Coordinates of C-alpha atoms and ligand atoms in Angstrom, one line a residue:
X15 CA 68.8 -46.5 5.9
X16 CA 68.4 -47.6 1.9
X17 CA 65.1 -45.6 2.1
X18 CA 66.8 -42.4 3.6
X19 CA 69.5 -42.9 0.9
X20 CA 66.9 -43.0 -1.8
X21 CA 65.5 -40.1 -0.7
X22 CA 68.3 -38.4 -0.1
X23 CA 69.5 -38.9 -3.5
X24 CA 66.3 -37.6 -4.9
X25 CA 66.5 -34.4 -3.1
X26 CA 69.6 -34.1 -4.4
X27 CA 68.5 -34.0 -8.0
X28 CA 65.9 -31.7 -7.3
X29 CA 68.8 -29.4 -6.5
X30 CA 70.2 -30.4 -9.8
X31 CA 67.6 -30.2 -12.4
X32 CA 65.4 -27.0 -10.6
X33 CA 66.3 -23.5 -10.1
X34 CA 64.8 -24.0 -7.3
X35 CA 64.9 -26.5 -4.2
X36 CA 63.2 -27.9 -1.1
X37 CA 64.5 -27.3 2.0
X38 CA 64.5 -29.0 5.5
X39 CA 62.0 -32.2 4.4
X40 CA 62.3 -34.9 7.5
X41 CA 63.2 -37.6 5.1
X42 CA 61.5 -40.1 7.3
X43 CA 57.9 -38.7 6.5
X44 CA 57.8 -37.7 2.9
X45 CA 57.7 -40.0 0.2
X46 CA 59.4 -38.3 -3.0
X47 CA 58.5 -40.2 -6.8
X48 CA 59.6 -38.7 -10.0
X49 CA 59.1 -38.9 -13.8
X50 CA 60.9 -37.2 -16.8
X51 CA 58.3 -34.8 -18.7
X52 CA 58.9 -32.2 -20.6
X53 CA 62.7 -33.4 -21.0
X54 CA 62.8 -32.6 -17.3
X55 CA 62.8 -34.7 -13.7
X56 CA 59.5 -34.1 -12.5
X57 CA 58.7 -34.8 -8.6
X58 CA 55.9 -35.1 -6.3
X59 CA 56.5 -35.3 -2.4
X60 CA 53.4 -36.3 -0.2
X61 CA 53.2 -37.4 3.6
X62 CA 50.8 -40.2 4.0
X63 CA 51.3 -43.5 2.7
X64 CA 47.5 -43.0 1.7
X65 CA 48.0 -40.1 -0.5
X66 CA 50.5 -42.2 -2.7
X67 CA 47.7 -43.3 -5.4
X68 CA 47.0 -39.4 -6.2
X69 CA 50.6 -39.5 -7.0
X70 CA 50.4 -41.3 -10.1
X71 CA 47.0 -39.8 -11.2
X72 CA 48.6 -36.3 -10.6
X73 CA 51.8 -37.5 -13.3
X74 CA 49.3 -38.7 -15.6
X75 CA 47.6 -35.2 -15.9
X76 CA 50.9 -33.6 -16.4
X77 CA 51.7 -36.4 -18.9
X78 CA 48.6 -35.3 -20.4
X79 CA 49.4 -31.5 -20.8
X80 CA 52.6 -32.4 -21.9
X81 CA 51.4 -34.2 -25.4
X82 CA 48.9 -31.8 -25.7
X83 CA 52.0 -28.9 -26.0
X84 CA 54.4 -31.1 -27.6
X85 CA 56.0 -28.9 -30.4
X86 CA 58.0 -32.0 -31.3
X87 CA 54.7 -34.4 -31.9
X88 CA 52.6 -34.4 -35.0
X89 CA 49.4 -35.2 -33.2
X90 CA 49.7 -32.5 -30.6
X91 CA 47.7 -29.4 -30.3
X92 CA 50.0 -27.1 -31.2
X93 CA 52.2 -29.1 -33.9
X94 CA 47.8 -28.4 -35.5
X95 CA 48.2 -25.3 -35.1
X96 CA 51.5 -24.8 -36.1
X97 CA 51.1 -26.9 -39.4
X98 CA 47.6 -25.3 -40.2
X99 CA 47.4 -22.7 -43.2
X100 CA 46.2 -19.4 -42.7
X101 CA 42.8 -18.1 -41.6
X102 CA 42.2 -21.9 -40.9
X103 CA 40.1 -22.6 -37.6
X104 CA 41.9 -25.5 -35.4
X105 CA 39.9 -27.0 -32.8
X106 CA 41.6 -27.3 -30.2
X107 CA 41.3 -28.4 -26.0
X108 CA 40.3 -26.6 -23.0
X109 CA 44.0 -26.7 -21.7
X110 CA 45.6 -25.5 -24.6
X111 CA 43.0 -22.6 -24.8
X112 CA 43.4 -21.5 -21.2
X113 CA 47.5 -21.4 -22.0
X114 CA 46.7 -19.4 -24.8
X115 CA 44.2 -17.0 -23.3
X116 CA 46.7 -16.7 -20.2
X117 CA 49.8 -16.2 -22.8
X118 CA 47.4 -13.5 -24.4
X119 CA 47.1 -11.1 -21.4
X120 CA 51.0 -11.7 -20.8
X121 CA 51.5 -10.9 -24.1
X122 CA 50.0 -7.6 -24.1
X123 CA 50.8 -6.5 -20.0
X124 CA 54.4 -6.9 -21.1
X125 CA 54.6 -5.1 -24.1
X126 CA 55.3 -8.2 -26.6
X127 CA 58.1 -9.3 -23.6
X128 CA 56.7 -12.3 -23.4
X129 CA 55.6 -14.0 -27.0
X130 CA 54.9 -17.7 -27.5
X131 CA 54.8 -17.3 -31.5
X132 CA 58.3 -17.0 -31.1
X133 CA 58.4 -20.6 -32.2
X134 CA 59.9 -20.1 -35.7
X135 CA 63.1 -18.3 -34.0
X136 CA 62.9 -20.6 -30.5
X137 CA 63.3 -23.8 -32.7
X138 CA 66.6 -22.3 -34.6
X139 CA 68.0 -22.4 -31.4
X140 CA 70.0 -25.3 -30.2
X141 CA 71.7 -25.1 -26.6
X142 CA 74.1 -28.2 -26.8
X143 CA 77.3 -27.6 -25.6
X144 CA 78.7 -27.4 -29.0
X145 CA 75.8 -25.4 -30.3
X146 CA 76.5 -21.9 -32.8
X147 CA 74.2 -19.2 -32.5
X148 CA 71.7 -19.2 -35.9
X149 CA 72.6 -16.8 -38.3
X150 CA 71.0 -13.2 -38.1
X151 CA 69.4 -13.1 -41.5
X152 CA 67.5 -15.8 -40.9
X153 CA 66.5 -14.5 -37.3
X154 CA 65.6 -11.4 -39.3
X155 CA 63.1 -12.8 -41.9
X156 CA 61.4 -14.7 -39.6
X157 CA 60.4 -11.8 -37.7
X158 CA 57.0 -11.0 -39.9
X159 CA 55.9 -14.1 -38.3
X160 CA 56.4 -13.1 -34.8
X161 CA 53.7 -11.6 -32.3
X162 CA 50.7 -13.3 -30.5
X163 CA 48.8 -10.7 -32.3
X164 CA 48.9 -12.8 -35.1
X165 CA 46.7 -15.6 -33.7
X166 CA 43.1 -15.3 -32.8
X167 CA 41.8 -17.6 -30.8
X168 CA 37.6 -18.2 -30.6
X169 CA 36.9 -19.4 -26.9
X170 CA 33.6 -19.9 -27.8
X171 CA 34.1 -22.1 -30.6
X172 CA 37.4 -23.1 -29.1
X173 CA 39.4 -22.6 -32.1
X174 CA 42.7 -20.9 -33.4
X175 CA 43.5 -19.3 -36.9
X176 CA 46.4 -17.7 -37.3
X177 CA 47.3 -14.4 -39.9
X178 CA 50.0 -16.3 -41.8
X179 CA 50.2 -20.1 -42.2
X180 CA 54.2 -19.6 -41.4
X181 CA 53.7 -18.0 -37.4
X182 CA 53.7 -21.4 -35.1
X183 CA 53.6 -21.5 -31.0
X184 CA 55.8 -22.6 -28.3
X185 CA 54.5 -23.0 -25.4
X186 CA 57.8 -23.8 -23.4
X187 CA 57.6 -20.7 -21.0
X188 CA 54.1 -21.7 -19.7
X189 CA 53.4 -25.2 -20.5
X190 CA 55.6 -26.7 -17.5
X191 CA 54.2 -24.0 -15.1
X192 CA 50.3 -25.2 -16.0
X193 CA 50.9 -29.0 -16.0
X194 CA 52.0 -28.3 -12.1
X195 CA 49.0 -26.4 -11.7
X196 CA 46.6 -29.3 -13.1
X197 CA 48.6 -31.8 -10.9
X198 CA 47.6 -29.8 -8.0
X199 CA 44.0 -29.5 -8.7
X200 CA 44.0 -33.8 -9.4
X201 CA 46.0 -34.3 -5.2
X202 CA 43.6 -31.9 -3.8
X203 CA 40.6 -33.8 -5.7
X204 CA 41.7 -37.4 -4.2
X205 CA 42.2 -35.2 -0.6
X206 CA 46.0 -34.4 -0.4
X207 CA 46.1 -31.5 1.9
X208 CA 49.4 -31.4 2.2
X209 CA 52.4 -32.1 -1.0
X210 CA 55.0 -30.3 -3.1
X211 CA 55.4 -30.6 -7.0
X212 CA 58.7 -29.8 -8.5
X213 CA 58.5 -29.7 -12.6
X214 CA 62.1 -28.9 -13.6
X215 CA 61.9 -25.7 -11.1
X216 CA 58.1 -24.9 -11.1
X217 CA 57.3 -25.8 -7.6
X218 CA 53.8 -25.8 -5.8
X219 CA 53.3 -25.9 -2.6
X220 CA 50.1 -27.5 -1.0
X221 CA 48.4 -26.9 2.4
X222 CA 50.7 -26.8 5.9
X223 CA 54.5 -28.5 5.1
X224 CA 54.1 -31.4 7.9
X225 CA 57.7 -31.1 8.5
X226 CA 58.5 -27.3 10.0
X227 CA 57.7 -25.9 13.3
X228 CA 55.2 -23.1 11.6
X229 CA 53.9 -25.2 8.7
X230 CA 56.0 -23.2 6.0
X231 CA 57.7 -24.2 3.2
X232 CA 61.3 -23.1 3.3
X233 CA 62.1 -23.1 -0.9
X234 CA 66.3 -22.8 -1.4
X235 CA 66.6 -20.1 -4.8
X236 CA 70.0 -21.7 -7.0
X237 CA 72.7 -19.9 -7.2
X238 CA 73.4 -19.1 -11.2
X239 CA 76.0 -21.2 -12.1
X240 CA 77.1 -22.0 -8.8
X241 CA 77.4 -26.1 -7.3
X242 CA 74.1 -27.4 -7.6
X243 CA 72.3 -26.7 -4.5
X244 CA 73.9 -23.3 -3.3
X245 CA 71.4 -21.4 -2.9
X246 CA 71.3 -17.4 -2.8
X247 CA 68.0 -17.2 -0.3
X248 CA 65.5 -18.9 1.2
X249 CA 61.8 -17.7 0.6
X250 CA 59.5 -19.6 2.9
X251 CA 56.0 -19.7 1.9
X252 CA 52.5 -20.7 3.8
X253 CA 50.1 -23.0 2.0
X254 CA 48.6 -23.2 -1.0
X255 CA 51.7 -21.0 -3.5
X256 CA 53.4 -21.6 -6.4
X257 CA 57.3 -20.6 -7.0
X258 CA 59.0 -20.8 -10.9
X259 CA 62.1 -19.4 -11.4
X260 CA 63.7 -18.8 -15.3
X261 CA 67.4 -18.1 -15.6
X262 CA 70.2 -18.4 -17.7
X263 CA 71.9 -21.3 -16.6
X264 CA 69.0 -23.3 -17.3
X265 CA 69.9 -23.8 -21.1
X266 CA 72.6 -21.9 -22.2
X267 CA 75.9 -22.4 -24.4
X268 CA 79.1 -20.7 -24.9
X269 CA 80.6 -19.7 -28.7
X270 CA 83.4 -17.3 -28.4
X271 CA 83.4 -16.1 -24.6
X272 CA 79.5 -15.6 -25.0
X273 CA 77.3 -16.9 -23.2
X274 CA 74.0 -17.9 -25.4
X275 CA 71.2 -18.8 -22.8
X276 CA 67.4 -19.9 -24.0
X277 CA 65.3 -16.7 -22.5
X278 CA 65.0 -14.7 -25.8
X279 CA 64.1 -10.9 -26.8
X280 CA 61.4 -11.4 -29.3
X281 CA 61.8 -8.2 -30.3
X282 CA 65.4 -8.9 -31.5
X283 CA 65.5 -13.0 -31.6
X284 CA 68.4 -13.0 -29.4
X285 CA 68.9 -14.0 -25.6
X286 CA 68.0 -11.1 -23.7
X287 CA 70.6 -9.5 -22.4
X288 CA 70.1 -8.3 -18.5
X289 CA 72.3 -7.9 -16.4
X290 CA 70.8 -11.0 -13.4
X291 CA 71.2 -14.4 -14.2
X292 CA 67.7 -15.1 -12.8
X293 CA 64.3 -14.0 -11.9
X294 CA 62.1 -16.0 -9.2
X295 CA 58.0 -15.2 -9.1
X296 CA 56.0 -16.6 -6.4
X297 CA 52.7 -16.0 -7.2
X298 CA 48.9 -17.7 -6.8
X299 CA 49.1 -20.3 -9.8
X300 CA 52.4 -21.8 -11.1
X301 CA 51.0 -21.1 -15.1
X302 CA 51.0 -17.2 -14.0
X303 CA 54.5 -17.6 -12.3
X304 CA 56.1 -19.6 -15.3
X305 CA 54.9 -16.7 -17.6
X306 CA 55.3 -13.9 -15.9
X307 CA 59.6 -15.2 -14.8
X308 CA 60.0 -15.5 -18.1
X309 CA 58.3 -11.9 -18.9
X310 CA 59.9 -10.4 -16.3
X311 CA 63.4 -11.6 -17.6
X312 CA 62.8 -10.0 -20.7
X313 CA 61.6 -6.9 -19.3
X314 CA 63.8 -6.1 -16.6
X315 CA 64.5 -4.8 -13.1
X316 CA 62.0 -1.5 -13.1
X317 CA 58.9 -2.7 -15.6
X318 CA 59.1 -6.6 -14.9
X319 CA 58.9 -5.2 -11.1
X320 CA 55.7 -3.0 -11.7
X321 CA 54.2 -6.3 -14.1
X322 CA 54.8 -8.4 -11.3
X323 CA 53.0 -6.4 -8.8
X324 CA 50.3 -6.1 -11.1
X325 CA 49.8 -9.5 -10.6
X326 CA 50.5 -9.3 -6.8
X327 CA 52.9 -11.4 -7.5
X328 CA 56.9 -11.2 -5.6
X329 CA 59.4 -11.0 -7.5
X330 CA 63.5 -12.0 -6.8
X331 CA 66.7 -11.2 -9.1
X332 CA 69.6 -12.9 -8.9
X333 CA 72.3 -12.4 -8.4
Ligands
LIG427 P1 61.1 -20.5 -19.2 O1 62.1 -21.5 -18.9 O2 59.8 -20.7 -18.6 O3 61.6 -19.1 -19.0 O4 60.8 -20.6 -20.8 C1 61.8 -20.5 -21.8 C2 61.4 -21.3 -23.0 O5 60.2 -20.6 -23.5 C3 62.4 -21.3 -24.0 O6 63.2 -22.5 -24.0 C4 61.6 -21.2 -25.3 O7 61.1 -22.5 -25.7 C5 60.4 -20.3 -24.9 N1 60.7 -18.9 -24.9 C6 62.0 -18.3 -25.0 N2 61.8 -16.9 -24.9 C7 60.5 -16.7 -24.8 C8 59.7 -15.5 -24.7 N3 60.3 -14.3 -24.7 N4 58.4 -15.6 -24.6 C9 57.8 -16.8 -24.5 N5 58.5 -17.9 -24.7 C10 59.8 -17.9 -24.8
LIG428 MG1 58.3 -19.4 -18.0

């Protein structure tokens, strides 16, 4: 009974801290253990007691992606990248490459939608409760500084320069999404053939879910701004998927009746303004998904659709 209570309670805050959630697990079979990375509850579920070791391994590769993307250290990656001068070549690791290259060719199939090199403006953004939006001359001489145009990255050399030393990365719209990828890869190395990751909403599913009648995964989409863990839909998935929903009510803040939220336009430096709350994007890998939900945001309805499909991904607005 403690156990089921445990449990329970974890499921619970998956409901709070994901735009997404797990449906219908048999609390008796799955064992649930979570850590807080990237300022996030993180969670993997698996169903034998013998896939518990993987468990950890799997956290310590998302632990590891996580330094390697952390704007906020010195030693990271991308805090070299953002502090190097101009034309300078920064070596940098396989991971942070492959999130660049991805970012890239999101970069350009969204028309600048999505734009990790919106750093300079992202970090003038706070979304406290009592948080004021930046001021818009700021935003507007910043934006020289903004387009992933600006770095070129040598995959051969494995090295970034950028155009001007003042353009810096964030890679907060695809660095979650990746880490749950790379945990993946590290269950399915020790054998898992059957687990969920949840990283703050960017779920992946693995192999048959031991606990429904037809082996799917039944995944609850949140309801913007509703009780945690009303959910609009369910979208059940088979095997091997990963589901990453971006909205609104993930970050957001209210000055004046506005409501401030942390998806921005790059092309303006301001939340975009849409008239959904969220977009969910089941796709293949959860890096693709994260990228693309965030993309699509930006985009909206009728060319984040066709980008989607592109992808042959599926794609949900809400509400
Ligand atoms: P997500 O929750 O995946 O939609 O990512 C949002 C986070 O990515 C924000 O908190 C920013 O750090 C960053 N970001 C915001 N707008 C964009 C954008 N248009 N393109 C890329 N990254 C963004
Ligand atoms: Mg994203």
């Amino acid at each position: 009974m403690k156990k089921m209570k445990l449990i329970l309670s974890v499921l619970v805050v998956f409901a709070l801290l994901s735009g997404l959630f797990i449906k219908n697990l048999k609390q008796e079979k799955a064992t649930t253990e979570s850590e807080f990375i990237f300022d996030t509850l993180c969670s993997i579920t698996v169903f034998s007691k013998a896939d518990t070791p993987a468990v950890q391994k799997a956290f310590d590769e998302a632990l590891r992606i996580h330094n390697l993307a952390n704007f906020y250290d010195s030693q990271s990656d991308v805090s070299k990248i953002n502090h190097a001068k101009s034309g300078e070549a920064v070596t940098i690791d396989k991971d942070i490459l492959n999130m660049l290259q991805l970012s890239q060719d999101i970069f350009k199939k969204s028309g600048g939608a999505f734009d990790i090199t919106i750093a300079p403006i992202s970090k003038l953004w706070n979304f406290n409760e009592a948080s004021t939006p930046p001021d818009e001359a700021r935003i507007a001489r910043l934006m020289p500084f903004i387009g992933t145009n600006l770095i070129t990255v040598d995959y051969n050399q494995m090295t970034v320069s950028k155009k001007y030393t003042d353009v810096q990365i964030d890679l907060g719209a695809v660095a979650k999404g990746y880490a749950a990828d790379k945990a993946a890869e590290v269950l399915k190395e020790f054998n898992v053939d059957c687990g969920l990751i949840d990283f703050g909403g960017n779920i992946v599913t693995i192999g048959k879910n031991p606990n429904s009648d037809d082996g799917k995964w039944r995944i609850g989409v949140q309801t913007p701004y509703a009780p945690m863990g009303e959910h609009l839909k369910t979208i059940d998935v088979e095997g091997d998927c990963a589901i990453v929903t971006s909205g609104t009510y993930q970050r957001y803040f209210k000055y004046n009746g506005v409501t401030y939220h942390h998806i921005l336009d790059p092309k303006v430096g301001f939340p975009a303004n849409q008239s959904y709350d969220s977009v969910t994007v089941c796709a293949n890998r959860a890096a693709l998904a994260d990228c693309l939900a965030t993309a699509i945001f930006v985009m909206g309805k009728e060319s984040g659709t066709v980008l989607g499909a592109e992808y042959g991904a599926q794609v949900y607005f809400a509400p």
